[in-house]
Coordinates of N, CA, C and O in Angstrom, one line a residue:
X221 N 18.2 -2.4 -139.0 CA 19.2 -2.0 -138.1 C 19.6 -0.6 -138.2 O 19.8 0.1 -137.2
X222 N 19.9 0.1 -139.9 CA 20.5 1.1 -139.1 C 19.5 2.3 -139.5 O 20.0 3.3 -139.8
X223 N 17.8 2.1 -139.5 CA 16.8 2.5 -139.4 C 16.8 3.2 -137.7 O 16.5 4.3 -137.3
X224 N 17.2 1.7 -136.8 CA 17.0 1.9 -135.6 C 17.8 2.8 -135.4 O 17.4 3.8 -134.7
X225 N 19.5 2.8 -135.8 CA 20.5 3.4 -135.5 C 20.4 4.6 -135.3 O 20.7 5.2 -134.2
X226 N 19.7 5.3 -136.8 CA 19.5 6.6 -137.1 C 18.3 6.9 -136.4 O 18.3 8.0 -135.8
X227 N 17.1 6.2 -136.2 CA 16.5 6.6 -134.8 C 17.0 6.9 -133.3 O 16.6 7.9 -132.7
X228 N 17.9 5.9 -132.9 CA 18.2 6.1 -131.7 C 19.3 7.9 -131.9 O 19.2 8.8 -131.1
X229 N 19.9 7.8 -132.6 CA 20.9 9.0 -132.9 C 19.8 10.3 -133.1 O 19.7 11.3 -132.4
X230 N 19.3 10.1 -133.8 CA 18.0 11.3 -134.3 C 17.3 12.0 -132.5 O 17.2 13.1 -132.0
X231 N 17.0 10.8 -131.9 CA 16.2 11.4 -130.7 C 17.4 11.5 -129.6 O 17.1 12.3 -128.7
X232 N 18.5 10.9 -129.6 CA 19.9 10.9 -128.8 C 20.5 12.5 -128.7 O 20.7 13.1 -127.7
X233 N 20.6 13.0 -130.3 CA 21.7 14.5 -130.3 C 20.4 15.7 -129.5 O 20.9 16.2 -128.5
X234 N 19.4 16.0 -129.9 CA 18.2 16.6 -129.2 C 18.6 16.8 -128.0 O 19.0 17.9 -127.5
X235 N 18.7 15.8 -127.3 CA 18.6 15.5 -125.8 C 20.0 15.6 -125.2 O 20.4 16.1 -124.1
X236 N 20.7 15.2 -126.0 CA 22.2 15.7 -125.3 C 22.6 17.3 -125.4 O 23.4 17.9 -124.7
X237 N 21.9 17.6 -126.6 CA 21.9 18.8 -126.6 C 21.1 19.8 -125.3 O 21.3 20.6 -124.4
X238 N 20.6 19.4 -125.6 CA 19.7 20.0 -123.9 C 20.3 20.0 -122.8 O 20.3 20.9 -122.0
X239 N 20.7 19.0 -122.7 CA 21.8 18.4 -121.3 C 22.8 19.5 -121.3 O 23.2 20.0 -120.2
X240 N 23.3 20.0 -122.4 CA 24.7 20.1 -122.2 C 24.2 21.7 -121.7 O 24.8 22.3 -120.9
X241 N 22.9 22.3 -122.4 CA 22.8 23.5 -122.7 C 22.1 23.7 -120.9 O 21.7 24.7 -120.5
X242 N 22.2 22.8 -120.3 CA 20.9 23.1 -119.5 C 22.2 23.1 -117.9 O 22.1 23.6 -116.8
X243 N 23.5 22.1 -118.6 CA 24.2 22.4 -117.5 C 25.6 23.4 -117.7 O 26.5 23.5 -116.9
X244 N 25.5 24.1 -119.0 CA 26.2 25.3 -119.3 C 26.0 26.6 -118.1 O 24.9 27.0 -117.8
X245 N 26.9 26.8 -117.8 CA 26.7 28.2 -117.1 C 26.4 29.3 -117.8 O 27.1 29.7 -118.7
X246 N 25.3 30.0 -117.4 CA 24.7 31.1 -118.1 C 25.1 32.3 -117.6 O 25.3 32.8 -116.5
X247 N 25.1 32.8 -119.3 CA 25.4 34.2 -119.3 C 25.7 35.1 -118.5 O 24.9 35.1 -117.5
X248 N 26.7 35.9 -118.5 CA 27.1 36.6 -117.7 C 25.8 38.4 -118.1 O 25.9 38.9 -119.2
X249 N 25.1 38.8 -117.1 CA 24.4 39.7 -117.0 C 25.2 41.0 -117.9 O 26.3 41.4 -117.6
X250 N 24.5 41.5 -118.8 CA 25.5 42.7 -119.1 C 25.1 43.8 -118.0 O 24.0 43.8 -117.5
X251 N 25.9 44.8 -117.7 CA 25.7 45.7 -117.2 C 26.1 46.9 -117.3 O 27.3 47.2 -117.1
X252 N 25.1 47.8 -117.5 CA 25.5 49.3 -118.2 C 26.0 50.3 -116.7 O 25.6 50.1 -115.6
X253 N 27.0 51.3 -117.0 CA 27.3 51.9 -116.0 C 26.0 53.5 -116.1 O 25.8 54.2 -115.1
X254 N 25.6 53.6 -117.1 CA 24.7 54.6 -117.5 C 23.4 54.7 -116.7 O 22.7 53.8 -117.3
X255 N 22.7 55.2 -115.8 CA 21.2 55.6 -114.9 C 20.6 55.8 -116.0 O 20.8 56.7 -116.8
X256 N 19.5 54.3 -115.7 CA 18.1 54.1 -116.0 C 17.3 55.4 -115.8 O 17.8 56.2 -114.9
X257 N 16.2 55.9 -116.4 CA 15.3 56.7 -115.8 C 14.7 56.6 -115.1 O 14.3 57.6 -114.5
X258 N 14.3 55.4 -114.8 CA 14.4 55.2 -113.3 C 15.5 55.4 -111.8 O 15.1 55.8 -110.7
X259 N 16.6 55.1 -112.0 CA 17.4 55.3 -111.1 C 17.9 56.3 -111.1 O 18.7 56.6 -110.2
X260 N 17.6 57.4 -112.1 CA 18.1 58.8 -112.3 C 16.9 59.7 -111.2 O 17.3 60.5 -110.3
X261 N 15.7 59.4 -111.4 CA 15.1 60.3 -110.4 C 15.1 59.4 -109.2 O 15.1 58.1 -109.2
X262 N 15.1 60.4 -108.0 CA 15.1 59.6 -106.5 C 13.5 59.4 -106.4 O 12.7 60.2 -106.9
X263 N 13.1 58.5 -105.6 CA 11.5 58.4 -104.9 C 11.7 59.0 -103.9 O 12.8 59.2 -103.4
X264 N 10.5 59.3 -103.5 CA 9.9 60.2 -102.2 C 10.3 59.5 -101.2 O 10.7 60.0 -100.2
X265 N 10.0 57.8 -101.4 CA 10.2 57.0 -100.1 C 11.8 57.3 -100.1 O 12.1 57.7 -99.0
X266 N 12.6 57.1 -100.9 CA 14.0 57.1 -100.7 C 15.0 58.2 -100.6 O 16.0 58.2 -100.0
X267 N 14.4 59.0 -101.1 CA 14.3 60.8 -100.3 C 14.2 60.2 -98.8 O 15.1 60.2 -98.1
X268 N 12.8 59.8 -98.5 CA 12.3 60.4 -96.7 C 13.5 59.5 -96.0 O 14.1 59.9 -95.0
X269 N 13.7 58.3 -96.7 CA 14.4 57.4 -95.8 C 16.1 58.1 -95.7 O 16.8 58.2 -94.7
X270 N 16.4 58.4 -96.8 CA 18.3 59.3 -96.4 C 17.7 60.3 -95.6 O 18.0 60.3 -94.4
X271 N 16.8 61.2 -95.9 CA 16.9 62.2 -94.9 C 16.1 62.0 -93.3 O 16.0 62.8 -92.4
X272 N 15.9 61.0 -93.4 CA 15.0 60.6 -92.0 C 16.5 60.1 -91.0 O 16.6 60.1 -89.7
X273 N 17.6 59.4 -92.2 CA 19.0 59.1 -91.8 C 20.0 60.0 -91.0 O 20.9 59.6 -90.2
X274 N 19.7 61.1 -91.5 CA 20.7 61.9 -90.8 C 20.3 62.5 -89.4 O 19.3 62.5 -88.6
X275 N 21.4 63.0 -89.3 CA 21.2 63.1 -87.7 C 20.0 64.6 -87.0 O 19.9 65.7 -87.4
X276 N 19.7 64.3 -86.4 CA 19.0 65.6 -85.7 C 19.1 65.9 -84.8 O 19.5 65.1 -84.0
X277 N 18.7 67.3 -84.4 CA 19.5 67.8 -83.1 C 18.5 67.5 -81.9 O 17.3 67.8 -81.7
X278 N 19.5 66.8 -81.0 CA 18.5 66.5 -79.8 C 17.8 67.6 -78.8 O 17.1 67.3 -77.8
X279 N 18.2 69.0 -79.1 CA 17.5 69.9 -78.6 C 16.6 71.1 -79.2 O 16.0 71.9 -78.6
X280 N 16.8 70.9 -80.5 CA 15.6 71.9 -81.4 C 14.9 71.1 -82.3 O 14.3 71.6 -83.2
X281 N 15.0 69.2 -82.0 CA 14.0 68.7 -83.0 C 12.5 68.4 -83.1 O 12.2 67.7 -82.1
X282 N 11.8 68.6 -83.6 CA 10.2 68.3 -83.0 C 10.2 66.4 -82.7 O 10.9 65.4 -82.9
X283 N 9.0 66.6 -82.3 CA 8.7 65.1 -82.2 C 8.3 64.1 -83.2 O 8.4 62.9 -83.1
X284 N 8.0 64.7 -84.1 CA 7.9 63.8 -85.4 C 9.7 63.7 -86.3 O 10.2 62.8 -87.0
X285 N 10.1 64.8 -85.9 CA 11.6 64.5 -86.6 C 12.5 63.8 -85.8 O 13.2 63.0 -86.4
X286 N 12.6 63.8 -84.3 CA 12.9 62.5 -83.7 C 12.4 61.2 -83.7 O 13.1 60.2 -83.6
X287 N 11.1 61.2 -83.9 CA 10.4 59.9 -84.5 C 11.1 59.5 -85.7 O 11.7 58.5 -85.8
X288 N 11.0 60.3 -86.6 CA 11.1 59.8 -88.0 C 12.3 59.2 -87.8 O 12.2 58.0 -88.0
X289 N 13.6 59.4 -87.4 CA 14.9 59.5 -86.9 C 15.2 57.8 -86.1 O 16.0 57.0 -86.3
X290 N 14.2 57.8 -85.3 CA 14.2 56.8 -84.6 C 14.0 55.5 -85.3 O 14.7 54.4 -85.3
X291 N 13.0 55.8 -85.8 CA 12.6 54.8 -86.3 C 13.5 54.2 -87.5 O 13.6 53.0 -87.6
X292 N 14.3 55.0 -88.5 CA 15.2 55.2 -89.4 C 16.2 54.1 -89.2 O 16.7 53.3 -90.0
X293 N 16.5 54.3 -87.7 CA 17.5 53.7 -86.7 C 17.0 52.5 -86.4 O 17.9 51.7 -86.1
X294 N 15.8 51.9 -86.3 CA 15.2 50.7 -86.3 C 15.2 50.9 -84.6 O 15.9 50.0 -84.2
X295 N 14.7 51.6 -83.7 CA 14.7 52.0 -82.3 C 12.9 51.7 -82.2 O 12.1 52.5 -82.7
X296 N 12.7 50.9 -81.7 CA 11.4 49.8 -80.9 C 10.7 51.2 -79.9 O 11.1 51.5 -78.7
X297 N 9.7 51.8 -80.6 CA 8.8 52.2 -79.6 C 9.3 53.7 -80.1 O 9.1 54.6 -79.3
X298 N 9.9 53.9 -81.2 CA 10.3 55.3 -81.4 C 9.7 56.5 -81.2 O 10.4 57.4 -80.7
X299 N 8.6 56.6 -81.4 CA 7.8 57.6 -80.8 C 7.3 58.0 -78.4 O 6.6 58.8 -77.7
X300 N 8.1 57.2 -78.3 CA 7.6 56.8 -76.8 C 9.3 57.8 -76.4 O 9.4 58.7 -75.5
X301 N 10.1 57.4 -77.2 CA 11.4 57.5 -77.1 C 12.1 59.3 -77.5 O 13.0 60.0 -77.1
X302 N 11.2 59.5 -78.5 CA 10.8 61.4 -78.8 C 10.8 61.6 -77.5 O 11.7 62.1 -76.9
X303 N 9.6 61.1 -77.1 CA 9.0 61.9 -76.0 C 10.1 62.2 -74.7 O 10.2 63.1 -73.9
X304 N 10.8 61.0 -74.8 CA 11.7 61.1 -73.2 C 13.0 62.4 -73.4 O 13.5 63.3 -72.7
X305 N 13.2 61.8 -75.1 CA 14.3 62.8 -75.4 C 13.9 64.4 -75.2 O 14.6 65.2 -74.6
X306 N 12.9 64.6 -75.6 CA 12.4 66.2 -75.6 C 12.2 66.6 -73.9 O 12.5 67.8 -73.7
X307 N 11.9 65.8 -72.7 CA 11.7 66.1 -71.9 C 12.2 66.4 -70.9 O 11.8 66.8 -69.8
X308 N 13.9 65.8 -71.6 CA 15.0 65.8 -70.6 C 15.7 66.9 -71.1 O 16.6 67.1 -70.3
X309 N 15.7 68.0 -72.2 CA 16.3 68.8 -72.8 C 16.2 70.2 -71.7 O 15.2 70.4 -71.0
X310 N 17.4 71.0 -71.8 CA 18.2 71.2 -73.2 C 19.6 69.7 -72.7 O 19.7 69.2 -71.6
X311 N 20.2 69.5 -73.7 CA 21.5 68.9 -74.0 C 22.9 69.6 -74.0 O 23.1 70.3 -75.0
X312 N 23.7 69.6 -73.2 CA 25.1 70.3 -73.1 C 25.5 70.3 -74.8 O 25.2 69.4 -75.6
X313 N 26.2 71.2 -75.1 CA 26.1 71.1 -76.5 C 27.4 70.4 -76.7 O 27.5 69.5 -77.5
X314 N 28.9 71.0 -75.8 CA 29.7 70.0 -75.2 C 30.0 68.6 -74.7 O 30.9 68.2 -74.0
X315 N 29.1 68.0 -75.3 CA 28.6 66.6 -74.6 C 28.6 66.0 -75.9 O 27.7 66.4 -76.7
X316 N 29.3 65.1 -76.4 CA 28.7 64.5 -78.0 C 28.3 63.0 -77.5 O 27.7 62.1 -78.1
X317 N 28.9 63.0 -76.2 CA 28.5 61.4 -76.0 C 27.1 61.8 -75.0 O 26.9 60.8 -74.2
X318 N 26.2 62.6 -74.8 CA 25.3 62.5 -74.4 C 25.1 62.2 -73.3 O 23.9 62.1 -73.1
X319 N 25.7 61.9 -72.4 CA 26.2 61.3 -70.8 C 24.7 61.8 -70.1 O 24.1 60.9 -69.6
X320 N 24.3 63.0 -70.1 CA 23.0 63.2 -69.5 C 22.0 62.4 -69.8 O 21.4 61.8 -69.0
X321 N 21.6 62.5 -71.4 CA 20.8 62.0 -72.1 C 20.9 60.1 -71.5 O 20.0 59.3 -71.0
X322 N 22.2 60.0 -71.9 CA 21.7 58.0 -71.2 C 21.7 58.0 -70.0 O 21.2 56.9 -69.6
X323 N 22.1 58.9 -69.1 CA 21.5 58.4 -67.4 C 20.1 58.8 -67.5 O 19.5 57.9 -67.0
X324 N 19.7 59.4 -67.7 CA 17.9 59.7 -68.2 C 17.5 58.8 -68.9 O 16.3 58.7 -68.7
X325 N 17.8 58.1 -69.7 CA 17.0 56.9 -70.8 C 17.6 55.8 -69.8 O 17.0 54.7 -69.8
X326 N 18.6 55.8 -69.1 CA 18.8 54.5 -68.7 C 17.8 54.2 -67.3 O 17.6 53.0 -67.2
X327 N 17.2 54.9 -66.7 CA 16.6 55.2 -65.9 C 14.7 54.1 -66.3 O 13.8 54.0 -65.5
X328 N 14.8 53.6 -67.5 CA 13.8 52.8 -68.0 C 14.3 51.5 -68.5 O 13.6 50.9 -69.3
X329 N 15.1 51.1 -68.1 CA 15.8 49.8 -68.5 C 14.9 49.8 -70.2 O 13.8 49.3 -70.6
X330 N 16.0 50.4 -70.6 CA 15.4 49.7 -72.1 C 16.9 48.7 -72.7 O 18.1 48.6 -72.4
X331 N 15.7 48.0 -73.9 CA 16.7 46.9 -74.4 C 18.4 47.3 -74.3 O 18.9 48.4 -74.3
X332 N 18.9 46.0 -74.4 CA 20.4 46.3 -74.8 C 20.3 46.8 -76.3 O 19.6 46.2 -77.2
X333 N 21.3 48.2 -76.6 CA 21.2 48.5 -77.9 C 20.5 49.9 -78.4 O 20.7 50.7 -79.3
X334 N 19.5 50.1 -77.4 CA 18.4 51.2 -77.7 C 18.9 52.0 -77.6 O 18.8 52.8 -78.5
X335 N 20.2 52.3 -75.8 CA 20.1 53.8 -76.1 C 21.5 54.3 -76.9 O 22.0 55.4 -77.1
X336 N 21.8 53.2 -77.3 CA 23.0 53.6 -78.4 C 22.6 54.0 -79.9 O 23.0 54.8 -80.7
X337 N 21.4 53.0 -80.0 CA 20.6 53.4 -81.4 C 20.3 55.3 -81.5 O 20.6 56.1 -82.3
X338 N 19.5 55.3 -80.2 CA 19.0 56.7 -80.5 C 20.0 57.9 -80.1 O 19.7 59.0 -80.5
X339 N 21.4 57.7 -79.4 CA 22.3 58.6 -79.2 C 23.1 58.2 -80.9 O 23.6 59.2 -81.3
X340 N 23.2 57.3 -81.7 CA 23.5 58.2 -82.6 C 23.1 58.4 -84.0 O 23.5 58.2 -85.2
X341 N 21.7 59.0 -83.2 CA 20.9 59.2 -84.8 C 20.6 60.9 -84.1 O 19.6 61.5 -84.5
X342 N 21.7 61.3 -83.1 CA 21.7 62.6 -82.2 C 22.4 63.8 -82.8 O 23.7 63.7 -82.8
X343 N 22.1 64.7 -83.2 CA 23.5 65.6 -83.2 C 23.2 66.9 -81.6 O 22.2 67.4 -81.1
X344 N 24.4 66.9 -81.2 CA 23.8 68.2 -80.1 C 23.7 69.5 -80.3 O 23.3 70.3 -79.4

C-alpha cells in the first residue's frame, strides 16, 4: 500500500507541477528603452514610405512624386490620378481646400473618399 502511495505521489507532484506552471501567467517581456542596431538605422523602404508621406505640391510635382504620394495615401489607380492632377494645373496657391482641383476630379465620379485622399496628400 504505501509502495502504491508513494507511486501515485511520485507521478501526481510532476504533473501538478506542470499544471500549475502551464496555467501561471507568463513573464512579463523586459523591455529596453535603448535602439537596437537595428532600429537605430532607418531602411530604405521606411525612408521611401515617411517621405512618400508628406505632402507634395500639386503644381510643381512630377508624376512619379504624385504617384508615389498617392499611393502612400492608399488612393486606387494612383497613377491615373497624377495624371488628372497635372492636367488641371496650375492650382490657386490661395486655395488650400482645392475647390478647383475637386470640381475637376469630381467630374469622373470616383469612389467616395478618393478625392479627399488625394487633396490631402496636396500642398499648393
Amino acid at each position: 500500500m504505501n509502495r502504491t502511495l508513494l507511486l501515485v505521489i511520485a507521478i501526481s507532484l510532476p504533473l501538478a507541477a506542470c499544471g500549475a506552471a502551464a496555467s501561471a501567467p507568463a513573464p512579463a517581456a523586459v523591455t529596453s528603452s535603448a535602439p537596437t542596431a537595428a532600429s537605430a538605422t532607418a531602411s530604405p523602404a521606411a525612408a521611401a514610405t515617411s517621405s512618400a508621406s508628406a505632402k507634395v505640391s500639386a503644381n510643381t510635382a512630377t508624376a512619379a512624386e504624385l504617384t508615389a504620394a498617392f499611393q502612400a495615401a492608399g488612393v486606387p489607380n494612383a497613377s491615373r490620378w497624377a495624371a488628372e492632377v497635372m492636367e488641371y494645373r496650375p492650382y490657386p496657391a490661395n486655395d488650400p481646400s482645392f475647390a478647383k482641383l475637386r470640381g475637376e476630379l469630381a467630374k469622373y465620379n470616383p469612389a467616395a473618399g478618393v478625392v479627399d485622399k488625394i487633396v490631402a496628400t496636396l500642398a499648393p
